[in-house]
CSV table of C-alpha atoms in Angstrom, one decimal:
chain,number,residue,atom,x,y,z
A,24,UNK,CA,1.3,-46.1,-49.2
A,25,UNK,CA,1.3,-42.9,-50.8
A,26,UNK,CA,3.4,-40.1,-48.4
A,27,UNK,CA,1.4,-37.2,-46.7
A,28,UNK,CA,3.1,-33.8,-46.8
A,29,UNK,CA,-0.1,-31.9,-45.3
A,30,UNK,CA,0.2,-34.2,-42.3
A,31,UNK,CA,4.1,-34.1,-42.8
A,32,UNK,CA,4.4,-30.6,-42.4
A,33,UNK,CA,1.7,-30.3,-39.6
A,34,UNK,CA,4.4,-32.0,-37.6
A,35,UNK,CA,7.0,-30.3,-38.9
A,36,UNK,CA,5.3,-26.9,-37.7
A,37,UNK,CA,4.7,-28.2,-33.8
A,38,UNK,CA,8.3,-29.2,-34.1
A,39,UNK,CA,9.3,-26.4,-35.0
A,40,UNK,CA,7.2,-24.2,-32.1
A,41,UNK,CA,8.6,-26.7,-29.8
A,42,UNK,CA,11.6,-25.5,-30.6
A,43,UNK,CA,11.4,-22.2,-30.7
A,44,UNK,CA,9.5,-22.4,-27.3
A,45,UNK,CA,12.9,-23.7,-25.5
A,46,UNK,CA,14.9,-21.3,-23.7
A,47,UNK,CA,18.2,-22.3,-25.3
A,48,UNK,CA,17.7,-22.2,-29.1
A,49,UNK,CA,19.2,-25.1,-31.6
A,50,UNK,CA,19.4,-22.4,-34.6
A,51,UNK,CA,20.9,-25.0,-37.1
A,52,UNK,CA,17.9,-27.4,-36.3
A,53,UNK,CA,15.5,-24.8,-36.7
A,54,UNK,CA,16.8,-23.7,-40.0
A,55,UNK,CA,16.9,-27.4,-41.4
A,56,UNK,CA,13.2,-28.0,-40.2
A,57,UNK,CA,12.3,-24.6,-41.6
A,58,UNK,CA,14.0,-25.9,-44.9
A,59,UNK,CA,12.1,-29.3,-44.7
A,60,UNK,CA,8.8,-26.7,-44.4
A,61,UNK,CA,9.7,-24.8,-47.4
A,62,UNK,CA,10.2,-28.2,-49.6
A,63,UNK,CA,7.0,-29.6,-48.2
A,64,UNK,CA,5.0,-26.2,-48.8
A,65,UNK,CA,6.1,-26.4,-52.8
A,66,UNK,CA,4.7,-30.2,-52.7
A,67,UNK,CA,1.7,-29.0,-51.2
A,68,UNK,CA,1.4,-26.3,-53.9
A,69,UNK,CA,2.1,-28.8,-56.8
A,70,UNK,CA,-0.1,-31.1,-55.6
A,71,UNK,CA,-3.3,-28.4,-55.9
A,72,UNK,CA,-1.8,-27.2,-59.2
A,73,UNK,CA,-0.3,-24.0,-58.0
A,74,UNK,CA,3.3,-22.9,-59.3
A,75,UNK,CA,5.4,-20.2,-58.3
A,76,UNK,CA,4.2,-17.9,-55.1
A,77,UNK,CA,1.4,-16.3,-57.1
A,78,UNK,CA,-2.0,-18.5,-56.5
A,79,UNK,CA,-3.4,-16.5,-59.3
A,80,UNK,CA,-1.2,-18.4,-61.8
């Protein structure tokens, strides 16, 4: 089965509001799922053709 990074990184993000909506904060484990967001964001891009940050390219 071929892997989903929309879906991936739709759970990622309500993950990652979970955690920031706790009162004590896990910084490191916010950093590595906001890391795991960036690399499924430049899949996402790939995927659709777009390189770089500039959709214009």
């Amino acid at each position: 089965m071929k892997p989903d990074p929309e879906s991936d990184y739709a759970q990622l993000r309500c993950l990652l509001e979970d955690l920031l909506a706790r009162p004590v904060k896990d910084f490191p484990r916010i950093d590595h799922i906001i890391d795991q967001l960036a690399h499924l964001q430049l899949a996402i891009k790939d995927e659709h053709g777009y390189k770089g940050n500039n959709p214009n390219e």
